[in-house]
mmCIF file of C-alpha atoms and ligand atoms in Angstrom:
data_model
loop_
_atom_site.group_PDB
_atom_site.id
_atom_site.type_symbol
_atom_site.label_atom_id
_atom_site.label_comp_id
_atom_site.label_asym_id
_atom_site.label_seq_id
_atom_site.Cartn_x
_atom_site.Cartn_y
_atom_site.Cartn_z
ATOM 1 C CA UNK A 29 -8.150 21.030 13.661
ATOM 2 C CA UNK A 30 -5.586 23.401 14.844
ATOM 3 C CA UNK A 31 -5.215 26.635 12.795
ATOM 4 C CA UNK A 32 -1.262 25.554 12.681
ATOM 5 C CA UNK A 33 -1.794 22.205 10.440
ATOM 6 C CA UNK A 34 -3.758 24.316 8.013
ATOM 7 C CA UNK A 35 -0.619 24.140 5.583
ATOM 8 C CA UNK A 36 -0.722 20.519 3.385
ATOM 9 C CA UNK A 37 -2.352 17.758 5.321
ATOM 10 C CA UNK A 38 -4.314 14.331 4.879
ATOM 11 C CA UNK A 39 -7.750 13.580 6.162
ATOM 12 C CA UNK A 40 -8.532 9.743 6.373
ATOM 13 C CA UNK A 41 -11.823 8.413 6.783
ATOM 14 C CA UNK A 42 -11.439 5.763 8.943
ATOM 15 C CA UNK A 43 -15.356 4.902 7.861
ATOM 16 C CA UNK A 44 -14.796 4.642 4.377
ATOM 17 C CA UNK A 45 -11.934 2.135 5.528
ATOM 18 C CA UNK A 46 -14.606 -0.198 7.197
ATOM 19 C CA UNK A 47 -16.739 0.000 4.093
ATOM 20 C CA UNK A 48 -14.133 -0.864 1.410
ATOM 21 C CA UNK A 49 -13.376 -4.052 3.906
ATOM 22 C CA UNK A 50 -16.538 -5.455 4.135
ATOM 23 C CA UNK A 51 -17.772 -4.480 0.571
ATOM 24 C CA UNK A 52 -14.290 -6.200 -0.108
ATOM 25 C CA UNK A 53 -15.240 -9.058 1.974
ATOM 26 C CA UNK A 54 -18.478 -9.952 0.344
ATOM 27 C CA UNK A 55 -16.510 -9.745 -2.831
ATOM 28 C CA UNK A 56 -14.141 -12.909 -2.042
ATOM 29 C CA UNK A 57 -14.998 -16.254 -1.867
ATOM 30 C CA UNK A 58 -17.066 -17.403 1.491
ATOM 31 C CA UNK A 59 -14.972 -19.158 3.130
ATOM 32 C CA UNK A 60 -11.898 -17.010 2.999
ATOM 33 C CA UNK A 61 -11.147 -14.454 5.987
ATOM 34 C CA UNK A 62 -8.728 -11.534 5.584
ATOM 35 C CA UNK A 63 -5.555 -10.794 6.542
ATOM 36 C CA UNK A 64 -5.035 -6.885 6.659
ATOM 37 C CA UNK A 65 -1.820 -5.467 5.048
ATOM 38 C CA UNK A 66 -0.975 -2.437 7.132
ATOM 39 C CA UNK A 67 2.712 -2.353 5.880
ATOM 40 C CA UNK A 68 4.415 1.261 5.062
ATOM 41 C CA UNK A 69 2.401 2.485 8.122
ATOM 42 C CA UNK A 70 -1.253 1.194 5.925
ATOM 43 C CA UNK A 71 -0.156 2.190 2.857
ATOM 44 C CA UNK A 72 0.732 6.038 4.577
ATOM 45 C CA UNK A 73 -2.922 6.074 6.089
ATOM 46 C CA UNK A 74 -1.468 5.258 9.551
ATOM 47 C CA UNK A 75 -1.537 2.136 10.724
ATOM 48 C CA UNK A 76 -2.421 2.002 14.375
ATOM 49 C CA UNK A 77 -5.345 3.709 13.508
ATOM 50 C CA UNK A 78 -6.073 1.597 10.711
ATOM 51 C CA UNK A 79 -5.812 -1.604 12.555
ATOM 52 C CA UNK A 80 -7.812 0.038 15.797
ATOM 53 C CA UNK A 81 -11.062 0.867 13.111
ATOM 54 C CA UNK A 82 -10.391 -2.745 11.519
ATOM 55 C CA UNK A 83 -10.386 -4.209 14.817
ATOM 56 C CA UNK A 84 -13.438 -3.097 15.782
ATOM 57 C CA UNK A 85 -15.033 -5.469 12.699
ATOM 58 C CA UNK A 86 -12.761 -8.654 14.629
ATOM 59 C CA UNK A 87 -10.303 -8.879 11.837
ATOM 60 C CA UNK A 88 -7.421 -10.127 13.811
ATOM 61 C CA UNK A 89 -4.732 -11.173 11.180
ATOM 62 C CA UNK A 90 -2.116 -8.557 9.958
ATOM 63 C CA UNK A 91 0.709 -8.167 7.620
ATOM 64 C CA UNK A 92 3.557 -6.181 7.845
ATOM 65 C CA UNK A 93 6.646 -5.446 6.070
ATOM 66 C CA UNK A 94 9.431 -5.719 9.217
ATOM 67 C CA UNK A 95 10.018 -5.765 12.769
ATOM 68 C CA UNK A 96 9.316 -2.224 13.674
ATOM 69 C CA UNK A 97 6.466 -1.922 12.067
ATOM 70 C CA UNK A 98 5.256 -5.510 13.865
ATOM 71 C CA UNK A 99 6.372 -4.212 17.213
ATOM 72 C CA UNK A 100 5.007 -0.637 16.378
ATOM 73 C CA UNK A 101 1.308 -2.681 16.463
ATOM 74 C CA UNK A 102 2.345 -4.698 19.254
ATOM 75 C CA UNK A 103 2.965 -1.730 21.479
ATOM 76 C CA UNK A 104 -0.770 -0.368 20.301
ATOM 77 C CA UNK A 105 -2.637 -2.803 21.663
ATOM 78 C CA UNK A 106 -3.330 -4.734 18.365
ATOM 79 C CA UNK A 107 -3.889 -8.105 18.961
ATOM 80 C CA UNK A 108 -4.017 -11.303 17.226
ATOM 81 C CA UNK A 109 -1.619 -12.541 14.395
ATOM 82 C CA UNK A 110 1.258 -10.521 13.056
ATOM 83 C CA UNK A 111 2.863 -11.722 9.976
ATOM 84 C CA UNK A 112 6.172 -10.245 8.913
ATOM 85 C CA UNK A 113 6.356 -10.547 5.180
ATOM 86 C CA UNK A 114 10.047 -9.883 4.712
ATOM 87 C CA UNK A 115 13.389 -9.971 5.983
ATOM 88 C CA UNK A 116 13.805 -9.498 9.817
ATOM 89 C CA UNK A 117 17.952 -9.509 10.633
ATOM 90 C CA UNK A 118 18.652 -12.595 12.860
ATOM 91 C CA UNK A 119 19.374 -10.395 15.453
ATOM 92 C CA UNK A 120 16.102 -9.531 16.567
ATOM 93 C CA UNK A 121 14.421 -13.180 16.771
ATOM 94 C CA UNK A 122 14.079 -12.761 20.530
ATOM 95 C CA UNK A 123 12.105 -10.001 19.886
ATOM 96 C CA UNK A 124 9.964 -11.738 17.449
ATOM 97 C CA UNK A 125 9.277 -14.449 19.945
ATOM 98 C CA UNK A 126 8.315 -12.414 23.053
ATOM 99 C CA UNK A 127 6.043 -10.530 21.103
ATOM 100 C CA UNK A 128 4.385 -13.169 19.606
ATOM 101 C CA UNK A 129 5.123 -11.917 16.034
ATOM 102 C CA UNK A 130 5.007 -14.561 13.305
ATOM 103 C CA UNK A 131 8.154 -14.316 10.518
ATOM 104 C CA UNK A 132 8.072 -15.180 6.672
ATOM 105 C CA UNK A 133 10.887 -17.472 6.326
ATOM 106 C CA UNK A 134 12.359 -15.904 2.981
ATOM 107 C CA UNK A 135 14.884 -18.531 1.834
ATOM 108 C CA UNK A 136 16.776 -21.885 3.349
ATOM 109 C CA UNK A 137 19.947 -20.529 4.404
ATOM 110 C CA UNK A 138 17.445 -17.732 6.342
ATOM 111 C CA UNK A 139 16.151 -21.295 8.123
ATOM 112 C CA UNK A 140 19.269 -22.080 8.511
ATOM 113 C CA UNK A 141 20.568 -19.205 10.126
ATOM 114 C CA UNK A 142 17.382 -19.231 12.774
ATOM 115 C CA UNK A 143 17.937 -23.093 13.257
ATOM 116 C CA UNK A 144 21.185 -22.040 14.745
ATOM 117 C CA UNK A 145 20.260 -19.726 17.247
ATOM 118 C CA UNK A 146 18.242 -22.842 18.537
ATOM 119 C CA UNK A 147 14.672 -20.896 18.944
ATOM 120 C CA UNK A 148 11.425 -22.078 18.471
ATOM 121 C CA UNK A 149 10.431 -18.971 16.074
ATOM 122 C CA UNK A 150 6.702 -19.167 14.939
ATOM 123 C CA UNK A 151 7.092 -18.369 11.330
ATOM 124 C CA UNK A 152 5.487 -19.401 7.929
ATOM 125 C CA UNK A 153 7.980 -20.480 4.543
ATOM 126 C CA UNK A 154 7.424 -17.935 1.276
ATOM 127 C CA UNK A 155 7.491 -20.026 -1.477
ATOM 128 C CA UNK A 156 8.636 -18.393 -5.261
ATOM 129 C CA UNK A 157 6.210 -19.640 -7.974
ATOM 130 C CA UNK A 158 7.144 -17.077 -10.588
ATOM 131 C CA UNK A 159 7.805 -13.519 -8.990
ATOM 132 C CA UNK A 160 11.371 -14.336 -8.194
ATOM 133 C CA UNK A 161 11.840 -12.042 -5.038
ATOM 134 C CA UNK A 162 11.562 -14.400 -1.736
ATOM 135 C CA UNK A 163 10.913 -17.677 -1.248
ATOM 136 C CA UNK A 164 11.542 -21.231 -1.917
ATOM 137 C CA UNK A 165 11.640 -22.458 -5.108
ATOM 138 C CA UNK A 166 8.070 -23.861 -6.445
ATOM 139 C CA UNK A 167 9.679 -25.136 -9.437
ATOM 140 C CA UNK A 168 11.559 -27.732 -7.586
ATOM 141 C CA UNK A 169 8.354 -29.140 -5.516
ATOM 142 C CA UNK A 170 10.302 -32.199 -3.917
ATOM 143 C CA UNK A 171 12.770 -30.317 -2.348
ATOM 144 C CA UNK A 172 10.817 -27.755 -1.094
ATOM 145 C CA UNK A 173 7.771 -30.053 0.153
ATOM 146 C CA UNK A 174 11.059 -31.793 1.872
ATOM 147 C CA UNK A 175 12.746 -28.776 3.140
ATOM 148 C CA UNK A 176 9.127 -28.039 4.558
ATOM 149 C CA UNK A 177 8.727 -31.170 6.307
ATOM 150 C CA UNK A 178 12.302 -30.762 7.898
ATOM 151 C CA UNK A 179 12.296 -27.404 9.500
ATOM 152 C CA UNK A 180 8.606 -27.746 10.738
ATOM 153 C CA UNK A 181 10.399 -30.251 13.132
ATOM 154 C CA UNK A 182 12.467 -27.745 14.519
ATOM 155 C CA UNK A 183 10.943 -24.457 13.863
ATOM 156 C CA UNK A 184 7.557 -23.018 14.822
ATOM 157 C CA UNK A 185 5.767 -23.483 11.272
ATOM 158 C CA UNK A 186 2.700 -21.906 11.063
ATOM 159 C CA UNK A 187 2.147 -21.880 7.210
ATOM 160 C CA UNK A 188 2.855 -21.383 4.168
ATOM 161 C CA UNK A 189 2.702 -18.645 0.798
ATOM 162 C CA UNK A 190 3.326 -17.271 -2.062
ATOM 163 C CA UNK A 191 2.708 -13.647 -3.623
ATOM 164 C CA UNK A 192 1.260 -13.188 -7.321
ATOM 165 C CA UNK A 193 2.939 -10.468 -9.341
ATOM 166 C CA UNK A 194 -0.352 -10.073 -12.017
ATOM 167 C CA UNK A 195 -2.881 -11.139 -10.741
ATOM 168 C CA UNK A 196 -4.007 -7.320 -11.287
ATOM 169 C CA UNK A 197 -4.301 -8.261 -15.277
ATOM 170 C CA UNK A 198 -6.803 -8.836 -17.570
ATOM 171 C CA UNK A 199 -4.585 -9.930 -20.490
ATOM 172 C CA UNK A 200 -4.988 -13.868 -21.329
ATOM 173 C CA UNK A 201 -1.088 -14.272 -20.726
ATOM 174 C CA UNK A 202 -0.726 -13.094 -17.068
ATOM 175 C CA UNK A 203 -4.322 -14.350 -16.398
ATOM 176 C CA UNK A 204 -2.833 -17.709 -17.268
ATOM 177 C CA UNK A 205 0.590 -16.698 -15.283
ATOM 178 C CA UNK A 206 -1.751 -16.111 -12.342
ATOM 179 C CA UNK A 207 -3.038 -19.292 -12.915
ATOM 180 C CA UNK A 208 0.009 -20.780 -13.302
ATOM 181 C CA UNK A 209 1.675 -19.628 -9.821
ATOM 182 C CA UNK A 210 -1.418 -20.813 -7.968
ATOM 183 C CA UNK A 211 -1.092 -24.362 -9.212
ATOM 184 C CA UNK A 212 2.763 -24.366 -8.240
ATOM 185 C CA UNK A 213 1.829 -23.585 -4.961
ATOM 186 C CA UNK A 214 -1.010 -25.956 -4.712
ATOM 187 C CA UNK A 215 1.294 -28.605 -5.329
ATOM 188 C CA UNK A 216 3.119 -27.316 -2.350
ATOM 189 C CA UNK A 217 0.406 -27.239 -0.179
ATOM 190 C CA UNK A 218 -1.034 -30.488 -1.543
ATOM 191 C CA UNK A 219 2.215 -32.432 -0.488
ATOM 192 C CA UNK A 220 2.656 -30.398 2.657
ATOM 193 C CA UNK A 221 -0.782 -31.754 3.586
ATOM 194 C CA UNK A 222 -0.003 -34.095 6.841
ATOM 195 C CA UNK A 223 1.934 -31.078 8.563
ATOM 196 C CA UNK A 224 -2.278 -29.253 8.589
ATOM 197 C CA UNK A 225 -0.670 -25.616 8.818
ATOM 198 C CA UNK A 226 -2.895 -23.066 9.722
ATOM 199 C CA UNK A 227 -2.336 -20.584 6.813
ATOM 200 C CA UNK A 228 -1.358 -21.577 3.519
ATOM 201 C CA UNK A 229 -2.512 -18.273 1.647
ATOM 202 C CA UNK A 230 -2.089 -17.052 -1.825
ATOM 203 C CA UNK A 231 -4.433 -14.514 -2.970
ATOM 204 C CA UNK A 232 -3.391 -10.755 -2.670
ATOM 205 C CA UNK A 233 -6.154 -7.884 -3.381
ATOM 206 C CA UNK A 234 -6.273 -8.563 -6.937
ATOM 207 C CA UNK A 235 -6.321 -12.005 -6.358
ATOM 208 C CA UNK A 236 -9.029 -12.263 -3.905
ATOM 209 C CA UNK A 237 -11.023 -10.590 -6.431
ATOM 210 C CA UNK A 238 -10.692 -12.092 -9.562
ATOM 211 C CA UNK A 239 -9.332 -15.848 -8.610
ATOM 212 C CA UNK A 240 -9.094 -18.435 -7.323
ATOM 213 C CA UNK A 241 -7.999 -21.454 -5.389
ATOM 214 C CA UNK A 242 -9.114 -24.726 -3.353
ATOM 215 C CA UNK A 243 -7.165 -22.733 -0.416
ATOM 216 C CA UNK A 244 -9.044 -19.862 -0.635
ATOM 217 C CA UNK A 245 -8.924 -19.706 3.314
ATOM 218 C CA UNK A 246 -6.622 -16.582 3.862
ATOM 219 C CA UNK A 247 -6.384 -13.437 1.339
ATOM 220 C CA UNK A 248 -4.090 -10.770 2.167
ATOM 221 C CA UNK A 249 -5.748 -7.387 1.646
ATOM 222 C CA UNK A 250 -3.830 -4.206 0.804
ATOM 223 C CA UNK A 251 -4.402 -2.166 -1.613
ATOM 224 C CA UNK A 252 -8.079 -2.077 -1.852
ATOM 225 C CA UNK A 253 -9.100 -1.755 1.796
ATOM 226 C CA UNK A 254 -7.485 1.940 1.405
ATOM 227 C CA UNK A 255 -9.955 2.225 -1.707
ATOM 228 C CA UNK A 256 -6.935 2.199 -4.423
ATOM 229 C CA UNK A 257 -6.947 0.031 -7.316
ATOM 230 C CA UNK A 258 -3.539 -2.607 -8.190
ATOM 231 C CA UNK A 259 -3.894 -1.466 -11.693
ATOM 232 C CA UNK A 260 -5.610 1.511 -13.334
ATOM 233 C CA UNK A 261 -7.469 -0.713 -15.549
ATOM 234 C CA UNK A 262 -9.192 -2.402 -12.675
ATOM 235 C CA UNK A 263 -12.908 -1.644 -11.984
ATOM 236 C CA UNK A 264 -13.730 -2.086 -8.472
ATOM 237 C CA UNK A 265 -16.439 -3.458 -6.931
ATOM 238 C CA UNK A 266 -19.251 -0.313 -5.901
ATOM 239 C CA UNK A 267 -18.386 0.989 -3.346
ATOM 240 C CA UNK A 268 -15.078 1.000 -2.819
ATOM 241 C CA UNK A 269 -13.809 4.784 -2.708
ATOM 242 C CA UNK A 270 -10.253 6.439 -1.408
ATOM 243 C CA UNK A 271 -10.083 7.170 2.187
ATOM 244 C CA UNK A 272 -7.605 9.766 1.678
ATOM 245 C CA UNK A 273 -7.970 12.705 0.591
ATOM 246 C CA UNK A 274 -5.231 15.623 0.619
ATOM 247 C CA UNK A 275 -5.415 19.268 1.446
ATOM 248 C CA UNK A 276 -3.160 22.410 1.468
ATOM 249 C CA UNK A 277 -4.160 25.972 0.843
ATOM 250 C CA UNK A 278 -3.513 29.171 -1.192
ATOM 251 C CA UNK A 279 -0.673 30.644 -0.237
ATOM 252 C CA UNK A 280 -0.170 33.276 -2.087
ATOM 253 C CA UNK A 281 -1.562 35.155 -5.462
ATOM 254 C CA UNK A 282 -0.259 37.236 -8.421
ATOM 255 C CA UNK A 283 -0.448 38.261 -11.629
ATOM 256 C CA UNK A 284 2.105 36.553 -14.410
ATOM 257 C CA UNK A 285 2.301 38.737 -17.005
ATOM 258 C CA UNK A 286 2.806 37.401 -20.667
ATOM 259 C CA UNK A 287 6.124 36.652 -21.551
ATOM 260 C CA UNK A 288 7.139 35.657 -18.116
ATOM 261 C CA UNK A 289 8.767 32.531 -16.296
ATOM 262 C CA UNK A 290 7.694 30.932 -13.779
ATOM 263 C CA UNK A 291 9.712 28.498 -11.273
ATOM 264 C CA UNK A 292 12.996 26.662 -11.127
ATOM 265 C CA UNK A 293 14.990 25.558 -14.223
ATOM 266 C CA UNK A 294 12.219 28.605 -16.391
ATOM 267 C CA UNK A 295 10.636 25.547 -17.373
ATOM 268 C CA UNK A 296 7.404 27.559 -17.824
ATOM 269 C CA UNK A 297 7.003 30.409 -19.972
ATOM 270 C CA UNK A 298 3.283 32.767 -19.329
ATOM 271 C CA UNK A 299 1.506 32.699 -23.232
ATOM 272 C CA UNK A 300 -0.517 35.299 -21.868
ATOM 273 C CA UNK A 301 -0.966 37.479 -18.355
ATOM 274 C CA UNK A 302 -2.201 34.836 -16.114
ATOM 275 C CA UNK A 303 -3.505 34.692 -12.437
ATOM 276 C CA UNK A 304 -0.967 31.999 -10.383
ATOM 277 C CA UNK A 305 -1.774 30.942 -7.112
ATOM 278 C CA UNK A 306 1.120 29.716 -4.742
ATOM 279 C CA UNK A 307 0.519 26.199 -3.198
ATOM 280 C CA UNK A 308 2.363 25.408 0.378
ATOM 281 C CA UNK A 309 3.402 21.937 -0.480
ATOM 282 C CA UNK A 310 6.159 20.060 -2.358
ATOM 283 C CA UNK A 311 8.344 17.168 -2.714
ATOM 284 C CA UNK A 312 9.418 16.864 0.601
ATOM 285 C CA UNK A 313 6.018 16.931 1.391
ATOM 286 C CA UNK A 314 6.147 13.737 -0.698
ATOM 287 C CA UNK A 315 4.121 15.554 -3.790
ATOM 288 C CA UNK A 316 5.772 14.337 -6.514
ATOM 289 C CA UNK A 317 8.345 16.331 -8.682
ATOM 290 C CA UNK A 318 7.143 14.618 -11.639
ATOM 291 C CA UNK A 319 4.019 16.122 -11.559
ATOM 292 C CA UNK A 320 5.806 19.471 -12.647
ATOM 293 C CA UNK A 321 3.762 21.012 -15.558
ATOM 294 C CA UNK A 322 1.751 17.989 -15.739
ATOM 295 C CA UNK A 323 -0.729 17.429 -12.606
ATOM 296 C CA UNK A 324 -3.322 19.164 -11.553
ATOM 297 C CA UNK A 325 -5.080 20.859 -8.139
ATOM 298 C CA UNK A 326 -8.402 21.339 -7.517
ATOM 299 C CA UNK A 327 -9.420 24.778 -6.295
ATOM 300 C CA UNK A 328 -13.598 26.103 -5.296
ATOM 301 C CA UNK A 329 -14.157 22.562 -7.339
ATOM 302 C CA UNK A 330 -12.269 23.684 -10.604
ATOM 303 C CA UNK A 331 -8.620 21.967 -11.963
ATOM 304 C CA UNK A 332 -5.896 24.190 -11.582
ATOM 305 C CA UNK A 333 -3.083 23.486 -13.668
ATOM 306 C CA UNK A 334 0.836 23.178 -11.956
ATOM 307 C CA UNK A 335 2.828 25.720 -13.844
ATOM 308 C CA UNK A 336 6.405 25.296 -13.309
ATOM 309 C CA UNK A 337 8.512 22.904 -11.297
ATOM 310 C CA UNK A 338 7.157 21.683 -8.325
ATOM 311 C CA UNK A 339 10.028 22.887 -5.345
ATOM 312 C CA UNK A 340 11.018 21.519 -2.405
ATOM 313 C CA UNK A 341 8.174 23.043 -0.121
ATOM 314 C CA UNK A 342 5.696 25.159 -3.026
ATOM 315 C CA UNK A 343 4.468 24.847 -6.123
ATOM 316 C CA UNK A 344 2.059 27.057 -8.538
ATOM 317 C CA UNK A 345 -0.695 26.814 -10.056
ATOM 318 C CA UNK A 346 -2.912 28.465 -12.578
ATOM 319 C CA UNK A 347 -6.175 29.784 -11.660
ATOM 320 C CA UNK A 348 -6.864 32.412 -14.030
ATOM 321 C CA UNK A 349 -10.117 30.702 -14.446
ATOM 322 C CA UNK A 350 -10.943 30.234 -11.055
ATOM 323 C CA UNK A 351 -11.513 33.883 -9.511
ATOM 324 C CA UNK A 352 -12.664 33.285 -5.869
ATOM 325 C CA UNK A 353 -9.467 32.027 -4.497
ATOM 326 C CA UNK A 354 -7.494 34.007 -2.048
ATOM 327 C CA UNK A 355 -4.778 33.863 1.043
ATOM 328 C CA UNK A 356 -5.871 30.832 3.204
ATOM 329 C CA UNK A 357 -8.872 29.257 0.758
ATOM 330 C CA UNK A 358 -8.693 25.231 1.057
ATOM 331 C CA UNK A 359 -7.702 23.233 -1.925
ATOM 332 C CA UNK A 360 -7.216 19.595 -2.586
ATOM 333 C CA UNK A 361 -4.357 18.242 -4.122
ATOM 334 C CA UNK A 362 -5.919 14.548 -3.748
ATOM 335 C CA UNK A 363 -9.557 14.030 -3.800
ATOM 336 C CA UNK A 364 -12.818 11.914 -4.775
ATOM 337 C CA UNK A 365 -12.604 13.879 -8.417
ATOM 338 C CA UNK A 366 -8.287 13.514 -8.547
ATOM 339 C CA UNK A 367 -7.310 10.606 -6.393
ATOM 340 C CA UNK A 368 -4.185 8.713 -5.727
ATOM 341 C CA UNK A 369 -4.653 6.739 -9.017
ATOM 342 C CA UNK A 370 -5.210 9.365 -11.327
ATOM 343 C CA UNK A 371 -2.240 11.275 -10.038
ATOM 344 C CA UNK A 372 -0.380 8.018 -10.334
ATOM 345 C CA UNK A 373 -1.451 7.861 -13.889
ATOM 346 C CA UNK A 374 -0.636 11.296 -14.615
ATOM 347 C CA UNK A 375 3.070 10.799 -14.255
ATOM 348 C CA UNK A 376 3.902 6.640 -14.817
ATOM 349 C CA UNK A 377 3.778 4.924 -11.552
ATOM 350 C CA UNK A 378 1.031 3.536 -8.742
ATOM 351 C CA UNK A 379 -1.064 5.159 -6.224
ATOM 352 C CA UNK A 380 0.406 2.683 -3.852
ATOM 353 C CA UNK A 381 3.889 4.773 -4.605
ATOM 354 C CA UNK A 382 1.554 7.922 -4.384
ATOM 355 C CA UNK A 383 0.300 7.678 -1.056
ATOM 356 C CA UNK A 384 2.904 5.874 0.952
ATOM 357 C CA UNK A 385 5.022 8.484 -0.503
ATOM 358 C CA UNK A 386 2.889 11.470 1.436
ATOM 359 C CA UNK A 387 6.051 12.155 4.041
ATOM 360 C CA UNK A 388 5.847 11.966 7.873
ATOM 361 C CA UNK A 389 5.408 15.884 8.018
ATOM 362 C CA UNK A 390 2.059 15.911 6.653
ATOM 363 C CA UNK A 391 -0.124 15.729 9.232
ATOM 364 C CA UNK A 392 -2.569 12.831 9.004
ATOM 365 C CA UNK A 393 -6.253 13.863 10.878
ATOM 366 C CA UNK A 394 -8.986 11.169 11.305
ATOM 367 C CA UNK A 395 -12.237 11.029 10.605
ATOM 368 C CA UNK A 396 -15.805 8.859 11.136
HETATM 369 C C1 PLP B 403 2.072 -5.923 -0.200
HETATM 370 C C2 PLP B 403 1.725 -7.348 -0.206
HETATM 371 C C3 PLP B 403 0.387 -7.747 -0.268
HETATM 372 C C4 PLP B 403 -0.748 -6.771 -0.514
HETATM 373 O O1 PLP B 403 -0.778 -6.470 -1.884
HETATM 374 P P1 PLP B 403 -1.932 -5.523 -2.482
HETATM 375 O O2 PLP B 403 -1.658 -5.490 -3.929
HETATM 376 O O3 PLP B 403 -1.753 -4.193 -1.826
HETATM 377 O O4 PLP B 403 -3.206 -6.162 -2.105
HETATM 378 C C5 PLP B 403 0.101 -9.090 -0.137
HETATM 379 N N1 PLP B 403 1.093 -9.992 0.025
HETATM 380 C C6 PLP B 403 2.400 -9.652 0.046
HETATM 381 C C7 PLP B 403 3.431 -10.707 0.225
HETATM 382 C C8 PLP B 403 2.757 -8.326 -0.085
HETATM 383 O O5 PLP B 403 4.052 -7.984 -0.075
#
């Protein structure tokens, strides 16, 4: 790597990647395939390269969040299906269809709006059996097995599903939530029988893992293939490990005398005279600001505690345990010991927030 990236950047192992999908894979029922969830450019881990080292394995079924992303894949080289999961404005259906890209057809009146335009979009209805964000509504089956049957004459239909919102739970009530948005859709499916779509898919990474359903064919993968888990709680199968890992370096050292503040807002006072190392990375950097005071770095494979706010660009660190450190040594703000979860943990949200949060100008280098 070029001496001039040596400031905060991500290393992916594009290896590790593989391995979580096929230890994934021979976690899930048989007969199911996968459908790769690349969305948020994989989840921050890049997703050309992502889908180029999935590839390779013959996975040929993707999911993405909108057009750009879809086309950005296109435009690589990827092959194969391309699911958009979300809204896609009307405006670029032309698009969708010359680049063979398959749309999520969120609600009726977004059928209706693509019936008008009188194209022959390939595209698969979202159904809502409990999550209440897209979709038509599994609680009213007739209608919606109806509405199905209608606009397959006209559109493209390719299939059908639904997302479930905790299937990441081991608590009897969302276990039997989880349970209870499968069978809604099965209904669905059931009645939607005769139209033999090629996709009617349900399962998510939690879901693939730990349920079930008699159309088990499809699961979309996300979360896990990048070694993350949906819920802290979760145990994953052995194996499965973070591809990403984060680095920056020492900056800068001095002593903090006791007594002393340290940082914006003097949020930090020195109880004694302390070492501090300065750390070349911040929130716009996508470290999190929350992490001020709280998180942690690891430096020569001890924690270093973040003293103070963390800034735009810096933060700081204690290390007056740590006494090799200097001017340029390599530290890891994300790693096997302090991962994307943990950090997640640390300050109240998801290591899905935690790495697709990583900004564009932190440079991502690949390795095998
Ligand atoms: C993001 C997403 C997924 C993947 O979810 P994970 O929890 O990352 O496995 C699957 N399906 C839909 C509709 C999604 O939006």
């Amino acid at each position: 790597m070029v001496e001039l990236l040596r400031r905060s950047w991500v290393e992916i192992n594009l290896t590790q990647i593989q391995k979580n999908f096929k230890i994934y894979q021979a976690n899930i029922s048989p007969t199911a395939s996968v459908m790769v969830v690349v969305k948020a450019d994989a989840y921050g881990h890049g997703d050309v390269e992502v889908a180029n080292a999935l590839q390779e394995l013959g996975v040929c079924s993707w999911a993405v969040s909108n057009f750009n992303e879809a086309c950005k894949l296109r435009n690589a080289g990827i092959s194969g299906e391309i699911l958009i999961l979300g809204y896609t404005p009307i405006e670029n259906i032309d698009s969708l269809i010359e680049n063979n890209i398959t749309q999520a057809i969120i609600s009726e009146e977004y059928a209706e709006a693509i019936l008008k335009t009188g194209k022959k979009l390939k595209c698969q209805f979202a159904i809502d059996t409990g999550m209440n964000r897209i979709g038509l509504d599994a609680d009213c089956p007739e209608k919606c097995i109806e509405k199905i049957e209608s606009f397959s004459k006209i559109l493209n239909l390719d299939g059908i599903f639904t997302h479930l919102c905790v299937a990441d739970s081991s608590e009897k009530k969302f276990k039997d939530y989880t349970q209870t948005q499968i069978q809604k859709f099965e209904i669905i499916a059931d009645g939607v029988k005769n139209l033999h779509l090629n996709n009617v898919h349900c399962l998510n990474s939690a879901g693939g893992l730990w349920h079930s359903t008699k159309y088990n064919s499809l699961v979309r993968l996300g979360i896990i293939l990048y070694g993350l888990k949906p819920d802290y709680s979760n145990i994953l199968p052995d194996g499965i490990k973070p591809a990403l890992s984060w680095k920056s370096v020492v900056s800068m050292i001095k002593t903090v005398k006791k007594g002393e503040y340290i940082g914006y807002g003097c949020t930090f006072k020195a109880d004694r005279d302390m070492l501090v190392a300065t750390i070349p990375t911040g929130y716009a950097d996508g470290y999190n600001r929350m992490l001020s005071n709280i998180g942690h770095v690891v430096i020569n494979g001890k924690i270093a505690p973040i003293v103070g706010r963390v800034c735009m660009d810096q933060f700081m660190v204690d290390i007056s345990e740590i006494s090799n450190a200097k001017m340029g040594t390599e530290i890891e703000l994300l790693s096997e010991s302090y991962n994307a979860d943990d950090m997640a943990n640390d300050i109240g949200t998801i290591g899905y927030e935690i790495v697709c949060g990583i900004s564009k100008r932190v440079p991502r280098v690949y390795t095998r």
